[in-house]
Amino acid sequence: MPPAAARLAGLGTTIFTEMTALAVRTGAINLGQGFPDTDGPSAVIEAAVNALRGGENQYAPLPGVPALREAIFAHQRDWYGLEPEDVLVTFGATEAIASAVMGLCDPGDEVIVFEPSYDSYTACVAFAGATPRFVTMRPPDFALDPDAMRAAIEGGRGRVKAVLVNTPHNPTGRVFTRTELETIADACIEHDLICITDEVYEHLVFDGEHIPPATLPGMAERSLTISSVGKSFSVTGWKIGWCSGPAALVAATRTVKQFLTFAGGTPLQHAAAAALRLPREEVDTLRDDLRAKRDQLCDGLAAAGLRPLVPAGTYFINADVGTDATQWCATLPERCGIVAIPTSVFYDDKDAAPTLVRFAFCKRPEVIAEAAGRLAGLSA
Ligand SMILES: Cc1ncc(COP(=O)(O)O)c(C=O)c1O
């Protein structure tokens, strides 16, 4: 591998690609990568079909098709009372995160990353020539340690430019509390930091409530709020995301995005607008269905003698397998036909959670039942 690619590969993890390929090759149940095995709401799928057949097949405008931009403004207002100055449609939340970090951070800047973290963050920070400063959240509760966060910011001696916040949080399944977010907000205001938020699981909260950091006092003017249609509406393959916030932050993100992909997914942008305009009851039903799956897999893991840490949101449960999780996951497909991910891949500090395994529960009940049975067989 050329050195440049090797350097980047070393920053993140290739385990999802490897594990998904392994699951396909061996016929194992894939509880590794977070994607549902059912389609999103039929009205949303129909909207995509109609857009394809209706001639919406050419480049979208760089900021996104007007129907989706309007739906995002309405969504932020109706769900959270937010009135962002501007909105930008992106190729999934992933492109919004990459473009934001590259557009807002200079070489030599530092970015606070709460770990464990979604694996693209570190690579995106590297794209910008910036450096991550990790704040470690530890099991079993993964609570934010305010002292560690302050120490990380102060340790940057003025170089920290931004904080990357993910709530609801992958891989822990945590939903940041108001108190935690206020602690982050106070630090952002005190040190004049930009808050880049990844809220892709915003509608998948089972216990508690999702609080966008931009809704806290003094934060709307310094927050770039990122989300996407994939997770909340079970269409992860569409990669339609967006960011919203102050005009200057969105403009910086747009400047990078135009040279990455310019614009994409025109028919799916129209369908994403339909998703965001679904009645709240339908959004609640999607969440409630997923909560039942969470409970089913938690019960199955507990019955198999693994100790699940019950998540408040997202697609993921972490369970303590009581032994080296990397080894445990490496042999799991052959031992019982299941693929899962050691949680340590999401940490820079590889000793922070050595016995935890992340399982995705966004699967049909019969698949979860089969997986639970196979896991139970391990301890039999
Ligand atoms: C925290 C988090 N952010 C972003 C993404 C990717 O979002 P998208 O598919 O919209 O790029 C994921 C996908 O796993 C995720 O877990």
XYZ file of N, CA and C in Angstrom, residues 233-365:
399
model
N -34.187 6.498 9.341
C -35.245 6.037 8.442
C -34.865 4.743 7.716
N -33.875 4.027 8.234
C -33.509 2.698 7.712
C -33.188 2.699 6.220
N -32.440 3.698 5.779
C -31.994 3.721 4.378
C -30.499 4.090 4.365
N -29.697 3.266 5.032
C -28.289 3.643 5.209
C -27.533 3.719 3.870
N -28.025 2.996 2.865
C -27.329 3.008 1.572
C -27.561 4.267 0.764
N -28.456 5.124 1.216
C -28.749 6.318 0.414
C -27.688 7.401 0.568
N -27.113 7.502 1.764
C -26.068 8.504 1.990
C -26.546 9.922 1.662
N -27.686 10.259 2.194
C -28.143 11.651 2.094
C -28.051 12.257 3.494
N -27.167 13.211 3.643
C -26.985 13.869 4.938
C -27.071 15.371 4.778
N -26.825 16.076 5.864
C -26.894 17.535 5.804
C -26.216 18.140 7.029
N -25.950 19.438 6.919
C -25.558 20.189 8.101
C -26.338 21.487 8.099
N -26.485 22.055 9.296
C -27.209 23.322 9.412
C -26.571 24.122 10.528
N -26.726 25.434 10.450
C -26.159 26.278 11.491
C -25.869 27.672 10.982
N -24.931 28.368 11.628
C -24.579 29.726 11.210
C -24.072 29.742 9.766
N -24.380 30.821 9.054
C -24.022 30.903 7.630
C -22.525 30.679 7.416
N -21.701 31.246 8.291
C -20.248 31.150 8.060
C -19.767 29.702 8.192
N -20.320 28.960 9.146
C -19.886 27.564 9.323
C -20.366 26.703 8.159
N -21.602 26.936 7.723
C -22.124 26.157 6.593
C -21.348 26.513 5.316
N -21.016 27.782 5.147
C -20.283 28.203 3.938
C -18.904 27.539 3.888
N -18.238 27.461 5.036
C -16.915 26.831 5.071
C -17.033 25.359 4.680
N -18.078 24.714 5.150
C -18.305 23.291 4.847
C -18.616 23.119 3.355
N -19.436 24.028 2.833
C -19.835 23.956 1.416
C -18.623 24.140 0.495
N -17.704 24.999 0.908
C -16.517 25.269 0.086
C -15.714 23.991 -0.143
N -15.609 23.149 0.895
C -14.877 21.888 0.741
C -15.729 20.879 -0.022
N -16.977 20.793 0.354
C -17.868 19.789 -0.235
C -17.956 19.921 -1.760
N -17.893 21.186 -2.257
C -18.052 21.358 -3.704
C -16.910 20.707 -4.473
N -15.739 20.585 -3.819
C -14.611 19.975 -4.525
C -14.487 18.484 -4.234
N -15.288 17.977 -3.312
C -15.284 16.534 -3.047
C -16.253 15.840 -3.999
N -17.523 16.116 -3.839
C -18.511 15.430 -4.686
C -19.418 16.406 -5.422
N -19.276 17.693 -5.163
C -20.197 18.735 -5.630
C -21.610 18.415 -5.136
N -22.351 17.565 -5.829
C -23.717 17.260 -5.383
C -24.032 15.849 -5.840
N -24.946 15.190 -5.147
C -25.251 13.820 -5.570
C -26.605 13.356 -5.081
N -27.028 12.216 -5.640
C -28.243 11.552 -5.145
C -29.510 12.359 -5.319
N -29.658 13.044 -6.463
C -30.814 13.942 -6.625
C -32.166 13.272 -6.291
N -32.471 12.092 -6.867
C -33.794 11.518 -6.541
C -33.914 11.169 -5.060
N -32.806 10.751 -4.468
C -32.845 10.374 -3.052
C -32.959 11.606 -2.156
N -32.472 12.733 -2.638
C -32.682 13.969 -1.873
C -34.182 14.265 -1.781
N -34.894 14.049 -2.882
C -36.354 14.276 -2.842
C -37.020 13.313 -1.871
N -36.558 12.059 -1.870
C -37.148 11.083 -0.955
C -36.795 11.405 0.497
N -35.599 11.932 0.715
C -35.215 12.319 2.081
C -36.128 13.434 2.591
N -36.539 14.318 1.678
C -37.475 15.376 2.081
C -38.777 14.741 2.567
N -39.217 13.687 1.854
C -40.455 12.994 2.277
C -40.247 12.349 3.645
N -39.060 11.791 3.893
C -38.787 11.157 5.197
C -38.889 12.192 6.315
N -38.273 13.354 6.088
C -38.277 14.369 7.148
C -39.666 14.927 7.395
N -40.547 14.779 6.421
C -41.901 15.300 6.598
C -42.891 14.227 7.046
N -42.398 13.024 7.366
C -43.295 11.976 7.871
C -43.966 12.461 9.157
N -45.219 12.038 9.401
C -45.850 12.401 10.674
C -45.041 11.841 11.844
N -45.069 12.550 12.951
C -44.289 12.127 14.116
C -44.618 10.707 14.574
N -45.918 10.316 14.424
C -46.291 8.966 14.888
C -45.486 7.918 14.133
N -45.217 8.167 12.847
C -44.459 7.166 12.082
C -42.999 7.113 12.542
N -42.471 8.269 12.870
C -41.088 8.311 13.374
C -41.044 7.578 14.719
N -42.075 7.806 15.539
C -42.139 7.120 16.839
C -42.243 5.609 16.656
N -42.996 5.189 15.654
C -43.149 3.741 15.427
C -41.813 3.109 15.035
N -41.060 3.803 14.185
C -39.743 3.276 13.795
C -38.877 3.096 15.041
N -38.919 4.097 15.915
C -38.116 4.045 17.152
C -38.608 2.921 18.068
N -39.934 2.802 18.199
C -40.464 1.782 19.111
C -40.136 0.364 18.615
N -40.189 0.174 17.304
C -39.815 -1.138 16.739
C -38.372 -1.466 17.095
N -37.532 -0.451 16.989
C -36.112 -0.670 17.268
C -35.886 -0.912 18.760
N -36.678 -0.227 19.603
C -36.540 -0.454 21.051
C -36.842 -1.920 21.382
N -37.859 -2.473 20.725
C -38.210 -3.881 20.975
C -37.044 -4.787 20.569
N -36.354 -4.417 19.493
C -35.208 -5.221 19.053
C -34.048 -5.092 20.039
N -33.870 -3.871 20.554
C -32.834 -3.696 21.584
C -33.115 -4.624 22.762
N -34.374 -4.598 23.214
C -34.712 -5.409 24.388
C -34.520 -6.892 24.092
N -34.918 -7.294 22.877
C -34.790 -8.712 22.510
C -33.324 -9.151 22.519
N -32.451 -8.323 21.940
C -31.043 -8.745 21.893
C -30.395 -8.643 23.279
N -30.785 -7.617 24.061
C -30.242 -7.538 25.437
C -30.605 -8.807 26.201
N -31.859 -9.232 26.095
C -32.289 -10.455 26.792
C -31.486 -11.657 26.294
N -31.309 -11.722 24.979
C -30.579 -12.851 24.395
C -29.125 -12.878 24.861
N -28.507 -11.699 24.910
C -27.107 -11.644 25.357
C -27.001 -12.057 26.819
N -27.932 -11.552 27.634
C -27.895 -11.893 29.065
C -28.103 -13.399 29.244
N -29.048 -13.958 28.471
C -29.317 -15.399 28.585
C -28.089 -16.214 28.172
N -27.283 -15.626 27.283
C -26.070 -16.332 26.833
C -24.905 -16.122 27.796
N -25.177 -15.413 28.900
C -24.121 -15.236 29.907
C -23.195 -14.062 29.609
N -23.561 -13.234 28.604
C -22.773 -12.031 28.310
C -23.467 -10.873 29.017
N -22.707 -9.878 29.432
C -23.336 -8.810 30.226
C -23.578 -7.575 29.368
N -24.841 -7.394 28.884
C -25.121 -6.247 28.021
C -25.201 -4.945 28.814
N -24.643 -3.879 28.257
C -24.804 -2.537 28.816
C -25.965 -1.923 28.023
N -27.117 -1.820 28.660
C -28.340 -1.457 27.916
C -28.202 -0.035 27.348
N -28.279 0.113 26.005
C -28.095 1.442 25.407
C -29.385 2.258 25.431
N -29.251 3.587 25.551
C -30.426 4.468 25.545
C -30.842 4.839 24.124
N -29.964 4.594 23.150
C -30.297 4.946 21.768
C -29.400 4.214 20.791
N -29.507 4.556 19.527
C -28.720 4.032 18.383
C -29.119 2.617 17.964
N -28.189 1.957 17.275
C -28.393 0.592 16.767
C -27.618 -0.435 17.591
N -26.873 -0.001 18.638
C -25.802 -0.849 19.170
C -25.899 -1.141 20.666
N -25.562 -2.401 21.002
C -25.411 -2.809 22.395
C -23.955 -3.235 22.574
N -23.351 -2.810 23.688
C -22.041 -3.348 24.061
C -22.248 -4.382 25.151
N -21.517 -5.458 25.053
C -21.627 -6.484 26.088
C -20.233 -6.888 26.527
N -20.133 -7.172 27.806
C -18.853 -7.604 28.366
C -18.752 -9.115 28.197
N -17.742 -9.548 27.434
C -17.610 -10.988 27.187
C -16.615 -11.631 28.156
N -16.049 -10.813 29.052
C -15.237 -11.351 30.136
C -13.874 -11.899 29.721
N -13.487 -11.611 28.491
C -12.181 -12.074 28.004
C -11.728 -11.118 26.909
N -10.561 -11.322 26.326
C -10.072 -10.421 25.290
C -11.057 -10.386 24.098
N -11.669 -9.221 23.912
C -12.756 -9.120 22.931
C -12.265 -9.283 21.499
N -11.041 -8.866 21.217
C -10.529 -8.976 19.844
C -10.406 -10.449 19.450
N -9.832 -11.239 20.357
C -9.717 -12.683 20.116
C -11.096 -13.322 20.006
N -11.960 -12.920 20.920
C -13.305 -13.505 21.002
C -14.039 -13.282 19.683
N -13.945 -12.034 19.155
C -14.646 -11.715 17.902
C -14.003 -12.415 16.707
N -12.676 -12.580 16.756
C -11.976 -13.175 15.606
C -12.451 -14.602 15.348
N -12.778 -15.325 16.412
C -13.177 -16.724 16.230
C -14.689 -16.921 16.294
N -15.427 -15.832 16.538
C -16.887 -15.976 16.706
C -17.595 -16.549 15.472
N -17.222 -16.103 14.240
C -17.920 -16.659 13.079
C -17.804 -18.182 13.014
N -16.604 -18.699 13.268
C -16.480 -20.166 13.155
C -17.072 -20.870 14.367
N -17.043 -20.199 15.545
C -17.585 -20.870 16.740
C -19.104 -20.898 16.727
N -19.737 -19.812 16.229
C -21.213 -19.861 16.260
C -21.895 -19.094 15.134
N -21.138 -18.715 14.090
C -21.799 -18.112 12.928
C -22.343 -16.723 13.184
N -21.593 -15.924 13.932
C -21.998 -14.534 14.179
C -20.778 -13.640 14.020
N -21.024 -12.457 13.442
C -19.967 -11.454 13.349
C -20.319 -10.301 14.283
N -19.355 -9.896 15.105
C -19.519 -8.741 15.996
C -18.175 -8.023 16.061
N -18.171 -6.833 16.638
C -16.975 -5.965 16.568
C -16.426 -5.702 17.976
N -15.126 -5.885 18.185
C -14.569 -5.513 19.489
C -14.621 -3.989 19.658
N -15.163 -3.535 20.788
C -15.367 -2.096 20.991
C -14.035 -1.343 20.991
N -12.950 -2.037 21.290
C -11.647 -1.351 21.362
C -11.248 -0.719 20.026
N -11.829 -1.196 18.889
C -11.435 -0.580 17.610
C -11.854 0.891 17.552
N -12.789 1.278 18.397
C -13.262 2.662 18.382
C -12.473 3.557 19.342
N -11.510 2.984 20.011
C -10.697 3.736 20.982
C -9.297 3.960 20.445
N -8.725 5.118 20.798
C -7.286 5.315 20.624
C -6.567 4.589 21.757
N -7.148 4.682 22.957
C -6.607 3.975 24.126
C -7.135 2.535 24.095
N -6.319 1.625 23.570
C -6.801 0.251 23.322
C -7.066 -0.524 24.610
N -6.647 0.033 25.756
C -6.890 -0.673 27.021
C -8.150 -0.194 27.731
N -8.888 0.729 27.104
C -10.024 1.327 27.818
C -11.207 0.362 27.965
N -11.384 -0.525 27.019
C -12.546 -1.430 27.094
C -12.181 -2.770 26.450
N -11.195 -3.466 27.001
C -10.649 -4.646 26.297
C -11.599 -5.837 26.211
N -12.636 -5.868 27.059
C -13.504 -7.052 27.054
C -14.899 -6.757 26.498
N -15.044 -5.583 25.874
C -16.370 -5.238 25.345
C -16.493 -5.582 23.868
N -17.706 -6.017 23.500
C -18.018 -6.321 22.103
C -19.266 -5.539 21.721
N -19.246 -4.933 20.516
C -20.418 -4.199 20.038
C -21.241 -5.080 19.109
N -22.543 -5.180 19.419
C -23.489 -5.941 18.592
C -24.530 -4.973 18.020
N -24.849 -5.091 16.726
C -25.925 -4.283 16.133
C -27.241 -5.036 16.291
N -28.275 -4.323 16.746
C -29.567 -4.999 16.937
C -30.627 -4.544 15.932
N -30.211 -3.825 14.860
C -31.171 -3.315 13.866
C -31.509 -4.412 12.848
N -31.912 -5.561 13.373
C -32.184 -6.718 12.506
C -33.597 -7.247 12.798
N -34.132 -8.063 11.869
C -35.487 -8.611 12.061
C -35.520 -9.498 13.314
N -36.695 -9.537 13.994
C -36.784 -10.317 15.236
C -36.341 -11.765 15.068
